[in-house]
PDB file of C-alpha atoms in Angstrom:
ATOM      1  CA  UNK A1076    -159.697 167.684-250.961  1.00  0.00           C
ATOM      2  CA  UNK A1077    -156.379 167.353-251.132  1.00  0.00           C
ATOM      3  CA  UNK A1078    -155.320 170.190-253.497  1.00  0.00           C
ATOM      4  CA  UNK A1079    -156.953 172.316-250.738  1.00  0.00           C
ATOM      5  CA  UNK A1080    -155.417 171.456-248.136  1.00  0.00           C
ATOM      6  CA  UNK A1081    -152.131 171.668-249.495  1.00  0.00           C
ATOM      7  CA  UNK A1082    -149.361 173.958-247.949  1.00  0.00           C
ATOM      8  CA  UNK A1083    -148.883 177.545-250.269  1.00  0.00           C
ATOM      9  CA  UNK A1084    -144.582 176.091-249.924  1.00  0.00           C
ATOM     10  CA  UNK A1085    -145.774 172.975-251.985  1.00  0.00           C
ATOM     11  CA  UNK A1086    -147.817 175.269-255.404  1.00  0.00           C
ATOM     12  CA  UNK A1087    -145.469 175.980-257.112  1.00  0.00           C
ATOM     13  CA  UNK A1088    -143.510 172.966-257.694  1.00  0.00           C
ATOM     14  CA  UNK A1089    -146.725 171.566-258.562  1.00  0.00           C
ATOM     15  CA  UNK A1090    -147.325 174.121-261.213  1.00  0.00           C
ATOM     16  CA  UNK A1091    -144.041 173.436-262.623  1.00  0.00           C
ATOM     17  CA  UNK A1092    -144.878 169.245-262.535  1.00  0.00           C
ATOM     18  CA  UNK A1093    -148.845 170.252-263.741  1.00  0.00           C
ATOM     19  CA  UNK A1094    -147.480 172.975-266.495  1.00  0.00           C
ATOM     20  CA  UNK A1095    -145.191 170.249-267.776  1.00  0.00           C
ATOM     21  CA  UNK A1096    -147.200 167.496-267.712  1.00  0.00           C
ATOM     22  CA  UNK A1097    -149.625 169.743-269.696  1.00  0.00           C
ATOM     23  CA  UNK A1098    -147.623 170.397-272.119  1.00  0.00           C
ATOM     24  CA  UNK A1099    -145.574 167.233-272.651  1.00  0.00           C
ATOM     25  CA  UNK A1100    -148.770 165.613-273.199  1.00  0.00           C
ATOM     26  CA  UNK A1101    -149.695 168.150-276.027  1.00  0.00           C
ATOM     27  CA  UNK A1102    -146.145 167.834-277.486  1.00  0.00           C
ATOM     28  CA  UNK A1103    -146.201 164.385-277.836  1.00  0.00           C
ATOM     29  CA  UNK A1104    -149.164 164.029-279.344  1.00  0.00           C
ATOM     30  CA  UNK A1105    -148.101 167.360-282.510  1.00  0.00           C
ATOM     31  CA  UNK A1106    -145.029 164.565-282.533  1.00  0.00           C
ATOM     32  CA  UNK A1107    -147.643 161.672-283.325  1.00  0.00           C
ATOM     33  CA  UNK A1108    -149.569 163.579-285.729  1.00  0.00           C
ATOM     34  CA  UNK A1109    -146.207 164.830-287.759  1.00  0.00           C
ATOM     35  CA  UNK A1110    -144.889 160.886-287.763  1.00  0.00           C
ATOM     36  CA  UNK A1111    -148.212 159.505-288.916  1.00  0.00           C
ATOM     37  CA  UNK A1112    -149.035 161.896-291.430  1.00  0.00           C
ATOM     38  CA  UNK A1113    -145.211 161.993-293.077  1.00  0.00           C
ATOM     39  CA  UNK A1114    -145.589 159.584-295.452  1.00  0.00           C
ATOM     40  CA  UNK A1115    -147.849 161.712-297.462  1.00  0.00           C
ATOM     41  CA  UNK A1116    -145.451 164.948-296.372  1.00  0.00           C
ATOM     42  CA  UNK A1117    -142.166 163.838-296.440  1.00  0.00           C
ATOM     43  CA  UNK A1118    -140.802 167.272-294.755  1.00  0.00           C
ATOM     44  CA  UNK A1119    -142.722 166.762-291.162  1.00  0.00           C
ATOM     45  CA  UNK A1120    -139.848 164.868-290.417  1.00  0.00           C
ATOM     46  CA  UNK A1121    -137.693 168.323-290.265  1.00  0.00           C
ATOM     47  CA  UNK A1122    -140.745 168.763-287.944  1.00  0.00           C
ATOM     48  CA  UNK A1123    -141.043 165.997-285.879  1.00  0.00           C
ATOM     49  CA  UNK A1124    -137.233 166.272-284.816  1.00  0.00           C
ATOM     50  CA  UNK A1125    -137.792 169.669-283.436  1.00  0.00           C
ATOM     51  CA  UNK A1126    -141.098 168.964-281.764  1.00  0.00           C
ATOM     52  CA  UNK A1127    -139.341 166.609-280.034  1.00  0.00           C
ATOM     53  CA  UNK A1128    -136.101 167.814-279.208  1.00  0.00           C
ATOM     54  CA  UNK A1129    -137.163 171.829-278.618  1.00  0.00           C
ATOM     55  CA  UNK A1130    -141.066 170.774-277.269  1.00  0.00           C
ATOM     56  CA  UNK A1131    -141.575 167.399-275.763  1.00  0.00           C
ATOM     57  CA  UNK A1132    -138.236 166.714-274.087  1.00  0.00           C
ATOM     58  CA  UNK A1133    -137.834 169.975-272.543  1.00  0.00           C
ATOM     59  CA  UNK A1134    -141.446 169.813-271.298  1.00  0.00           C
ATOM     60  CA  UNK A1135    -140.187 166.463-270.281  1.00  0.00           C
ATOM     61  CA  UNK A1136    -137.532 167.864-267.876  1.00  0.00           C
ATOM     62  CA  UNK A1137    -140.171 169.956-266.134  1.00  0.00           C
ATOM     63  CA  UNK A1138    -142.684 167.639-265.520  1.00  0.00           C
ATOM     64  CA  UNK A1139    -140.254 164.994-263.845  1.00  0.00           C
ATOM     65  CA  UNK A1140    -138.340 167.586-261.917  1.00  0.00           C
ATOM     66  CA  UNK A1141    -141.522 169.347-261.074  1.00  0.00           C
ATOM     67  CA  UNK A1142    -142.528 166.454-259.798  1.00  0.00           C
ATOM     68  CA  UNK A1143    -139.788 165.376-257.766  1.00  0.00           C
ATOM     69  CA  UNK A1144    -139.029 168.415-256.155  1.00  0.00           C
ATOM     70  CA  UNK A1145    -143.170 168.162-255.343  1.00  0.00           C
ATOM     71  CA  UNK A1146    -142.319 164.494-254.060  1.00  0.00           C
ATOM     72  CA  UNK A1147    -139.788 165.726-251.743  1.00  0.00           C
ATOM     73  CA  UNK A1148    -141.795 168.474-249.878  1.00  0.00           C
ATOM     74  CA  UNK A1149    -145.012 166.981-249.717  1.00  0.00           C
ATOM     75  CA  UNK A1150    -146.122 163.933-247.846  1.00  0.00           C
ATOM     76  CA  UNK A1151    -149.199 162.740-250.148  1.00  0.00           C
ATOM     77  CA  UNK A1152    -149.508 160.067-251.747  1.00  0.00           C
ATOM     78  CA  UNK A1153    -146.218 158.095-250.630  1.00  0.00           C
ATOM     79  CA  UNK A1154    -146.209 154.793-250.904  1.00  0.00           C
ATOM     80  CA  UNK A1155    -148.835 154.806-252.671  1.00  0.00           C
ATOM     81  CA  UNK A1156    -150.232 153.302-256.356  1.00  0.00           C
ATOM     82  CA  UNK A1157    -151.136 156.143-257.865  1.00  0.00           C
ATOM     83  CA  UNK A1158    -148.453 158.369-257.157  1.00  0.00           C
ATOM     84  CA  UNK A1159    -146.514 154.816-258.535  1.00  0.00           C
ATOM     85  CA  UNK A1160    -147.795 154.799-262.037  1.00  0.00           C
ATOM     86  CA  UNK A1161    -146.745 158.678-261.974  1.00  0.00           C
ATOM     87  CA  UNK A1162    -143.203 157.669-261.840  1.00  0.00           C
ATOM     88  CA  UNK A1163    -143.512 154.788-263.702  1.00  0.00           C
ATOM     89  CA  UNK A1164    -144.995 156.993-266.626  1.00  0.00           C
ATOM     90  CA  UNK A1165    -142.171 159.907-266.427  1.00  0.00           C
ATOM     91  CA  UNK A1166    -139.100 157.477-265.899  1.00  0.00           C
ATOM     92  CA  UNK A1167    -139.834 155.331-269.421  1.00  0.00           C
ATOM     93  CA  UNK A1168    -140.766 157.766-271.186  1.00  0.00           C
ATOM     94  CA  UNK A1169    -137.034 159.577-270.785  1.00  0.00           C
ATOM     95  CA  UNK A1170    -135.808 156.201-272.079  1.00  0.00           C
ATOM     96  CA  UNK A1171    -138.797 156.204-275.167  1.00  0.00           C
ATOM     97  CA  UNK A1172    -138.246 160.045-275.848  1.00  0.00           C
ATOM     98  CA  UNK A1173    -134.109 159.588-275.761  1.00  0.00           C
ATOM     99  CA  UNK A1174    -134.688 156.627-278.508  1.00  0.00           C
ATOM    100  CA  UNK A1175    -137.355 158.563-280.448  1.00  0.00           C
ATOM    101  CA  UNK A1176    -135.139 161.753-280.487  1.00  0.00           C
ATOM    102  CA  UNK A1177    -132.281 159.753-281.795  1.00  0.00           C
ATOM    103  CA  UNK A1178    -134.307 158.123-284.926  1.00  0.00           C
ATOM    104  CA  UNK A1179    -135.962 161.242-285.842  1.00  0.00           C
ATOM    105  CA  UNK A1180    -132.292 162.378-286.285  1.00  0.00           C
ATOM    106  CA  UNK A1181    -131.827 159.613-288.005  1.00  0.00           C
ATOM    107  CA  UNK A1182    -134.963 159.633-290.186  1.00  0.00           C
ATOM    108  CA  UNK A1183    -133.606 163.378-291.260  1.00  0.00           C
ATOM    109  CA  UNK A1184    -130.545 162.300-291.890  1.00  0.00           C
ATOM    110  CA  UNK A1185    -131.204 159.381-293.820  1.00  0.00           C
ATOM    111  CA  UNK A1186    -134.510 160.060-296.263  1.00  0.00           C
ATOM    112  CA  UNK A1187    -134.687 157.146-297.779  1.00  0.00           C
ATOM    113  CA  UNK A1188    -135.180 154.850-294.428  1.00  0.00           C
ATOM    114  CA  UNK A1189    -138.952 154.925-293.787  1.00  0.00           C
ATOM    115  CA  UNK A1190    -138.680 152.455-290.281  1.00  0.00           C
ATOM    116  CA  UNK A1191    -137.497 155.182-287.732  1.00  0.00           C
ATOM    117  CA  UNK A1192    -140.106 157.840-288.557  1.00  0.00           C
ATOM    118  CA  UNK A1193    -143.040 154.328-288.283  1.00  0.00           C
ATOM    119  CA  UNK A1194    -141.299 153.341-285.089  1.00  0.00           C
ATOM    120  CA  UNK A1195    -141.110 156.630-283.777  1.00  0.00           C
ATOM    121  CA  UNK A1196    -145.314 156.965-284.897  1.00  0.00           C
ATOM    122  CA  UNK A1197    -145.479 153.835-282.465  1.00  0.00           C
ATOM    123  CA  UNK A1198    -143.268 155.412-279.710  1.00  0.00           C
ATOM    124  CA  UNK A1199    -145.159 158.769-279.209  1.00  0.00           C
ATOM    125  CA  UNK A1200    -148.897 157.137-280.090  1.00  0.00           C
ATOM    126  CA  UNK A1201    -148.155 154.202-276.688  1.00  0.00           C
ATOM    127  CA  UNK A1202    -146.212 157.119-274.606  1.00  0.00           C
ATOM    128  CA  UNK A1203    -149.005 159.437-275.611  1.00  0.00           C
ATOM    129  CA  UNK A1204    -151.681 156.949-274.095  1.00  0.00           C
ATOM    130  CA  UNK A1205    -148.931 156.369-270.855  1.00  0.00           C
ATOM    131  CA  UNK A1206    -149.895 159.645-269.934  1.00  0.00           C
ATOM    132  CA  UNK A1207    -153.142 159.732-270.308  1.00  0.00           C
ATOM    133  CA  UNK A1208    -153.125 156.874-267.973  1.00  0.00           C
ATOM    134  CA  UNK A1209    -151.033 159.061-265.747  1.00  0.00           C
ATOM    135  CA  UNK A1210    -152.598 162.071-265.752  1.00  0.00           C
ATOM    136  CA  UNK A1211    -155.771 159.528-264.627  1.00  0.00           C
ATOM    137  CA  UNK A1212    -154.180 157.805-261.914  1.00  0.00           C
ATOM    138  CA  UNK A1213    -152.713 161.358-260.303  1.00  0.00           C
ATOM    139  CA  UNK A1214    -155.893 162.815-260.733  1.00  0.00           C
ATOM    140  CA  UNK A1215    -157.896 160.744-260.000  1.00  0.00           C
ATOM    141  CA  UNK A1216    -155.728 158.980-256.800  1.00  0.00           C
ATOM    142  CA  UNK A1217    -158.047 155.699-256.959  1.00  0.00           C
ATOM    143  CA  UNK A1218    -157.406 153.791-253.645  1.00  0.00           C
ATOM    144  CA  UNK A1219    -156.570 156.721-251.346  1.00  0.00           C
TER     145      UNK A1219
ATOM    146  CA  UNK B 540    -163.357 157.259-256.422  1.00  0.00           C
ATOM    147  CA  UNK B 541    -165.927 159.548-254.626  1.00  0.00           C
ATOM    148  CA  UNK B 542    -167.719 161.814-256.915  1.00  0.00           C
ATOM    149  CA  UNK B 543    -164.724 164.663-256.084  1.00  0.00           C
ATOM    150  CA  UNK B 544    -162.631 162.922-257.323  1.00  0.00           C
ATOM    151  CA  UNK B 545    -164.399 161.717-260.846  1.00  0.00           C
ATOM    152  CA  UNK B 546    -165.755 165.544-261.145  1.00  0.00           C
ATOM    153  CA  UNK B 547    -161.502 165.998-260.648  1.00  0.00           C
ATOM    154  CA  UNK B 548    -160.653 163.973-262.837  1.00  0.00           C
ATOM    155  CA  UNK B 549    -163.083 164.841-265.459  1.00  0.00           C
ATOM    156  CA  UNK B 550    -162.259 168.785-264.928  1.00  0.00           C
ATOM    157  CA  UNK B 551    -158.189 168.110-265.579  1.00  0.00           C
ATOM    158  CA  UNK B 552    -159.054 165.933-268.638  1.00  0.00           C
ATOM    159  CA  UNK B 553    -160.896 169.776-269.541  1.00  0.00           C
ATOM    160  CA  UNK B 554    -157.376 171.639-268.799  1.00  0.00           C
ATOM    161  CA  UNK B 555    -155.264 168.957-270.235  1.00  0.00           C
ATOM    162  CA  UNK B 556    -157.208 168.685-273.674  1.00  0.00           C
ATOM    163  CA  UNK B 557    -157.165 172.693-273.339  1.00  0.00           C
ATOM    164  CA  UNK B 558    -153.290 173.454-272.235  1.00  0.00           C
ATOM    165  CA  UNK B 559    -151.615 170.378-274.373  1.00  0.00           C
ATOM    166  CA  UNK B 560    -154.037 171.568-277.534  1.00  0.00           C
ATOM    167  CA  UNK B 561    -153.420 174.966-277.106  1.00  0.00           C
ATOM    168  CA  UNK B 562    -149.390 173.477-276.833  1.00  0.00           C
ATOM    169  CA  UNK B 563    -149.883 171.892-280.554  1.00  0.00           C
ATOM    170  CA  UNK B 564    -151.567 174.292-281.850  1.00  0.00           C
ATOM    171  CA  UNK B 565    -148.528 176.965-280.946  1.00  0.00           C
ATOM    172  CA  UNK B 566    -146.201 173.937-282.015  1.00  0.00           C
ATOM    173  CA  UNK B 567    -147.221 173.721-285.782  1.00  0.00           C
ATOM    174  CA  UNK B 568    -147.870 177.640-285.593  1.00  0.00           C
ATOM    175  CA  UNK B 569    -144.430 177.925-285.263  1.00  0.00           C
ATOM    176  CA  UNK B 570    -143.101 175.103-287.493  1.00  0.00           C
ATOM    177  CA  UNK B 571    -145.609 177.127-289.947  1.00  0.00           C
ATOM    178  CA  UNK B 572    -143.444 180.278-289.523  1.00  0.00           C
ATOM    179  CA  UNK B 573    -140.408 178.965-290.886  1.00  0.00           C
ATOM    180  CA  UNK B 574    -141.805 177.758-294.055  1.00  0.00           C
ATOM    181  CA  UNK B 575    -141.979 178.857-297.662  1.00  0.00           C
ATOM    182  CA  UNK B 576    -143.745 177.131-299.335  1.00  0.00           C
ATOM    183  CA  UNK B 577    -148.106 177.758-299.076  1.00  0.00           C
ATOM    184  CA  UNK B 578    -149.004 174.587-299.726  1.00  0.00           C
ATOM    185  CA  UNK B 579    -146.359 173.016-296.999  1.00  0.00           C
ATOM    186  CA  UNK B 580    -147.949 175.954-294.687  1.00  0.00           C
ATOM    187  CA  UNK B 581    -151.673 174.920-295.611  1.00  0.00           C
ATOM    188  CA  UNK B 582    -150.845 171.397-294.476  1.00  0.00           C
ATOM    189  CA  UNK B 583    -149.902 172.946-290.691  1.00  0.00           C
ATOM    190  CA  UNK B 584    -152.755 175.130-290.437  1.00  0.00           C
ATOM    191  CA  UNK B 585    -155.087 171.730-291.511  1.00  0.00           C
ATOM    192  CA  UNK B 586    -152.951 170.186-288.634  1.00  0.00           C
ATOM    193  CA  UNK B 587    -153.970 173.009-286.280  1.00  0.00           C
ATOM    194  CA  UNK B 588    -157.877 171.588-286.487  1.00  0.00           C
ATOM    195  CA  UNK B 589    -157.155 168.629-284.342  1.00  0.00           C
ATOM    196  CA  UNK B 590    -155.870 171.480-281.590  1.00  0.00           C
ATOM    197  CA  UNK B 591    -158.748 173.586-281.959  1.00  0.00           C
ATOM    198  CA  UNK B 592    -161.124 170.042-281.670  1.00  0.00           C
ATOM    199  CA  UNK B 593    -159.013 168.970-278.497  1.00  0.00           C
ATOM    200  CA  UNK B 594    -159.092 173.013-276.934  1.00  0.00           C
ATOM    201  CA  UNK B 595    -162.667 173.232-277.773  1.00  0.00           C
ATOM    202  CA  UNK B 596    -163.757 169.939-276.231  1.00  0.00           C
ATOM    203  CA  UNK B 597    -161.071 171.308-273.121  1.00  0.00           C
ATOM    204  CA  UNK B 598    -163.151 174.765-273.026  1.00  0.00           C
ATOM    205  CA  UNK B 599    -166.563 172.902-272.050  1.00  0.00           C
ATOM    206  CA  UNK B 600    -164.622 170.549-270.138  1.00  0.00           C
ATOM    207  CA  UNK B 601    -162.908 172.553-267.628  1.00  0.00           C
ATOM    208  CA  UNK B 602    -166.526 175.553-267.010  1.00  0.00           C
ATOM    209  CA  UNK B 603    -168.897 172.476-267.113  1.00  0.00           C
ATOM    210  CA  UNK B 604    -167.100 170.442-264.600  1.00  0.00           C
ATOM    211  CA  UNK B 605    -165.408 173.218-262.542  1.00  0.00           C
ATOM    212  CA  UNK B 606    -168.825 174.845-261.504  1.00  0.00           C
ATOM    213  CA  UNK B 607    -170.072 171.439-260.746  1.00  0.00           C
ATOM    214  CA  UNK B 608    -166.774 170.868-258.676  1.00  0.00           C
ATOM    215  CA  UNK B 609    -167.392 175.022-257.194  1.00  0.00           C
ATOM    216  CA  UNK B 610    -171.300 174.069-256.059  1.00  0.00           C
ATOM    217  CA  UNK B 611    -170.820 170.219-255.036  1.00  0.00           C
ATOM    218  CA  UNK B 612    -167.702 171.522-252.380  1.00  0.00           C
ATOM    219  CA  UNK B 613    -169.146 173.196-249.196  1.00  0.00           C
ATOM    220  CA  UNK B 614    -165.128 174.568-248.434  1.00  0.00           C
ATOM    221  CA  UNK B 615    -165.134 176.495-252.121  1.00  0.00           C
ATOM    222  CA  UNK B 616    -167.470 178.985-251.953  1.00  0.00           C
ATOM    223  CA  UNK B 617    -168.664 181.184-255.706  1.00  0.00           C
ATOM    224  CA  UNK B 618    -167.533 184.349-253.830  1.00  0.00           C
ATOM    225  CA  UNK B 619    -163.760 183.196-253.450  1.00  0.00           C
ATOM    226  CA  UNK B 620    -161.647 185.382-254.838  1.00  0.00           C
ATOM    227  CA  UNK B 621    -159.877 182.667-257.531  1.00  0.00           C
ATOM    228  CA  UNK B 622    -162.988 181.358-258.168  1.00  0.00           C
ATOM    229  CA  UNK B 623    -164.296 184.738-259.842  1.00  0.00           C
ATOM    230  CA  UNK B 624    -160.822 185.633-261.765  1.00  0.00           C
ATOM    231  CA  UNK B 625    -161.114 181.925-263.379  1.00  0.00           C
ATOM    232  CA  UNK B 626    -164.330 182.700-264.656  1.00  0.00           C
ATOM    233  CA  UNK B 627    -163.334 186.330-265.706  1.00  0.00           C
ATOM    234  CA  UNK B 628    -160.195 184.458-266.790  1.00  0.00           C
ATOM    235  CA  UNK B 629    -161.872 181.556-269.352  1.00  0.00           C
ATOM    236  CA  UNK B 630    -164.297 184.033-270.909  1.00  0.00           C
ATOM    237  CA  UNK B 631    -161.415 186.095-271.855  1.00  0.00           C
ATOM    238  CA  UNK B 632    -158.868 183.338-272.530  1.00  0.00           C
ATOM    239  CA  UNK B 633    -162.350 182.156-274.927  1.00  0.00           C
ATOM    240  CA  UNK B 634    -162.314 185.194-276.645  1.00  0.00           C
ATOM    241  CA  UNK B 635    -158.768 186.199-276.929  1.00  0.00           C
ATOM    242  CA  UNK B 636    -158.441 182.004-278.488  1.00  0.00           C
ATOM    243  CA  UNK B 637    -161.472 182.619-280.817  1.00  0.00           C
ATOM    244  CA  UNK B 638    -161.013 186.270-282.488  1.00  0.00           C
ATOM    245  CA  UNK B 639    -157.432 184.355-283.012  1.00  0.00           C
ATOM    246  CA  UNK B 640    -158.812 181.123-284.519  1.00  0.00           C
ATOM    247  CA  UNK B 641    -160.875 183.255-286.754  1.00  0.00           C
ATOM    248  CA  UNK B 642    -157.571 184.957-288.363  1.00  0.00           C
ATOM    249  CA  UNK B 643    -155.887 182.226-288.623  1.00  0.00           C
ATOM    250  CA  UNK B 644    -158.227 180.291-290.406  1.00  0.00           C
ATOM    251  CA  UNK B 645    -158.121 183.264-293.108  1.00  0.00           C
ATOM    252  CA  UNK B 646    -154.160 182.627-293.072  1.00  0.00           C
ATOM    253  CA  UNK B 647    -155.130 178.891-293.879  1.00  0.00           C
ATOM    254  CA  UNK B 648    -157.462 179.989-296.925  1.00  0.00           C
ATOM    255  CA  UNK B 649    -154.955 182.609-298.102  1.00  0.00           C
ATOM    256  CA  UNK B 650    -152.051 179.465-297.974  1.00  0.00           C
ATOM    257  CA  UNK B 651    -154.843 177.050-299.671  1.00  0.00           C
ATOM    258  CA  UNK B 652    -155.386 179.215-303.016  1.00  0.00           C
ATOM    259  CA  UNK B 653    -151.822 180.209-303.467  1.00  0.00           C
ATOM    260  CA  UNK B 654    -150.819 176.664-303.508  1.00  0.00           C
ATOM    261  CA  UNK B 655    -153.195 175.890-305.821  1.00  0.00           C
ATOM    262  CA  UNK B 656    -152.143 178.912-307.332  1.00  0.00           C
ATOM    263  CA  UNK B 657    -148.460 178.111-308.585  1.00  0.00           C
ATOM    264  CA  UNK B 658    -147.034 177.726-305.067  1.00  0.00           C
ATOM    265  CA  UNK B 659    -144.663 180.096-304.914  1.00  0.00           C
ATOM    266  CA  UNK B 660    -143.344 181.598-301.882  1.00  0.00           C
ATOM    267  CA  UNK B 661    -145.572 185.380-300.970  1.00  0.00           C
ATOM    268  CA  UNK B 662    -144.627 188.168-299.111  1.00  0.00           C
ATOM    269  CA  UNK B 663    -148.406 188.234-298.204  1.00  0.00           C
ATOM    270  CA  UNK B 664    -148.670 184.875-296.559  1.00  0.00           C
ATOM    271  CA  UNK B 665    -145.821 185.560-294.500  1.00  0.00           C
ATOM    272  CA  UNK B 666    -146.922 188.896-293.434  1.00  0.00           C
ATOM    273  CA  UNK B 667    -150.114 187.306-292.764  1.00  0.00           C
ATOM    274  CA  UNK B 668    -148.037 184.278-290.410  1.00  0.00           C
ATOM    275  CA  UNK B 669    -146.366 187.046-288.724  1.00  0.00           C
ATOM    276  CA  UNK B 670    -149.085 189.418-288.481  1.00  0.00           C
ATOM    277  CA  UNK B 671    -148.622 190.964-284.346  1.00  0.00           C
ATOM    278  CA  UNK B 672    -152.546 191.315-283.772  1.00  0.00           C
ATOM    279  CA  UNK B 673    -153.037 187.503-284.580  1.00  0.00           C
ATOM    280  CA  UNK B 674    -149.651 186.670-282.711  1.00  0.00           C
ATOM    281  CA  UNK B 675    -151.024 188.873-279.643  1.00  0.00           C
ATOM    282  CA  UNK B 676    -154.696 187.132-279.904  1.00  0.00           C
ATOM    283  CA  UNK B 677    -153.369 183.317-279.703  1.00  0.00           C
ATOM    284  CA  UNK B 678    -150.248 183.416-277.929  1.00  0.00           C
ATOM    285  CA  UNK B 679    -152.242 185.697-274.811  1.00  0.00           C
ATOM    286  CA  UNK B 680    -155.101 183.197-274.846  1.00  0.00           C
ATOM    287  CA  UNK B 681    -152.304 180.691-274.228  1.00  0.00           C
ATOM    288  CA  UNK B 682    -150.764 183.145-271.244  1.00  0.00           C
ATOM    289  CA  UNK B 683    -154.284 183.454-269.726  1.00  0.00           C
ATOM    290  CA  UNK B 684    -154.783 180.280-270.157  1.00  0.00           C
ATOM    291  CA  UNK B 685    -151.512 179.310-267.795  1.00  0.00           C
ATOM    292  CA  UNK B 686    -152.719 182.521-265.087  1.00  0.00           C
ATOM    293  CA  UNK B 687    -155.912 180.508-264.559  1.00  0.00           C
ATOM    294  CA  UNK B 688    -153.988 177.220-263.764  1.00  0.00           C
ATOM    295  CA  UNK B 689    -151.599 179.164-261.801  1.00  0.00           C
ATOM    296  CA  UNK B 690    -155.017 180.619-259.952  1.00  0.00           C
ATOM    297  CA  UNK B 691    -155.775 176.389-259.221  1.00  0.00           C
ATOM    298  CA  UNK B 692    -153.081 175.594-257.821  1.00  0.00           C
ATOM    299  CA  UNK B 693    -152.473 179.096-255.472  1.00  0.00           C
ATOM    300  CA  UNK B 694    -156.019 179.942-255.280  1.00  0.00           C
ATOM    301  CA  UNK B 695    -155.500 183.553-253.739  1.00  0.00           C
ATOM    302  CA  UNK B 696    -158.536 184.506-251.556  1.00  0.00           C
ATOM    303  CA  UNK B 697    -159.085 181.377-250.495  1.00  0.00           C
TER     304      UNK B 697
END
């Protein structure tokens, strides 16, 4: 119902936020699949690094800035738990994705080392799960 | 959470599966275009099948729970412009995606055959991956899905 009562001026930031969220979710899943498939096909390391740098992180920026812009305009959800979940997942994502990008780059430059890519698999898997939780919280708005 | 919230959660889960799956497929398609060896291209196209499952589930969830939401909410009418346009878009995205997917499946089969016959780079395979019609169908489907997302947010004619 809140979506239907939203003023038109909130729409563009919300569009950017949702588009970014859907893109970051798909790109994180792609990175996770690359990381877990890499032991069988080591050349996927380069695909993994490029996915994180050129798809996942730009989509995260779109999601985070769109969300902050929307929140600055809209009073909906101020101090609500579901909005807090969204902020926690988004902000944790910055740290996790930076670490994942660095480790993926290390994995490309040091092909003999396996631990960086294993760690990226864990990070992207956890972040994908966190994004699903955030999607549930932001969409269902439990407690509101 | 009330029934509206639950319906919206399932509808949005479908939208995430749909658009997230399209992004996933796009990433592996672009990666395939940068490779030369048929065996590597075949692997990337096989990974795209995960996205096909995600997009198919997303298509189903969005239409089922989208129609349920329209039927359930008093202030949304079947005659609303954005509802009609979204339904047309859904059918169009499905048709474009299916046609593009069939052509990409043929590309994957070719890549797998070439991989088993020496795995040498092939101009035919490269041309198939860059076929303008296949790219227009697959990427066009994604553009229509983004347009549906815009319709859902702006709700023109409401």
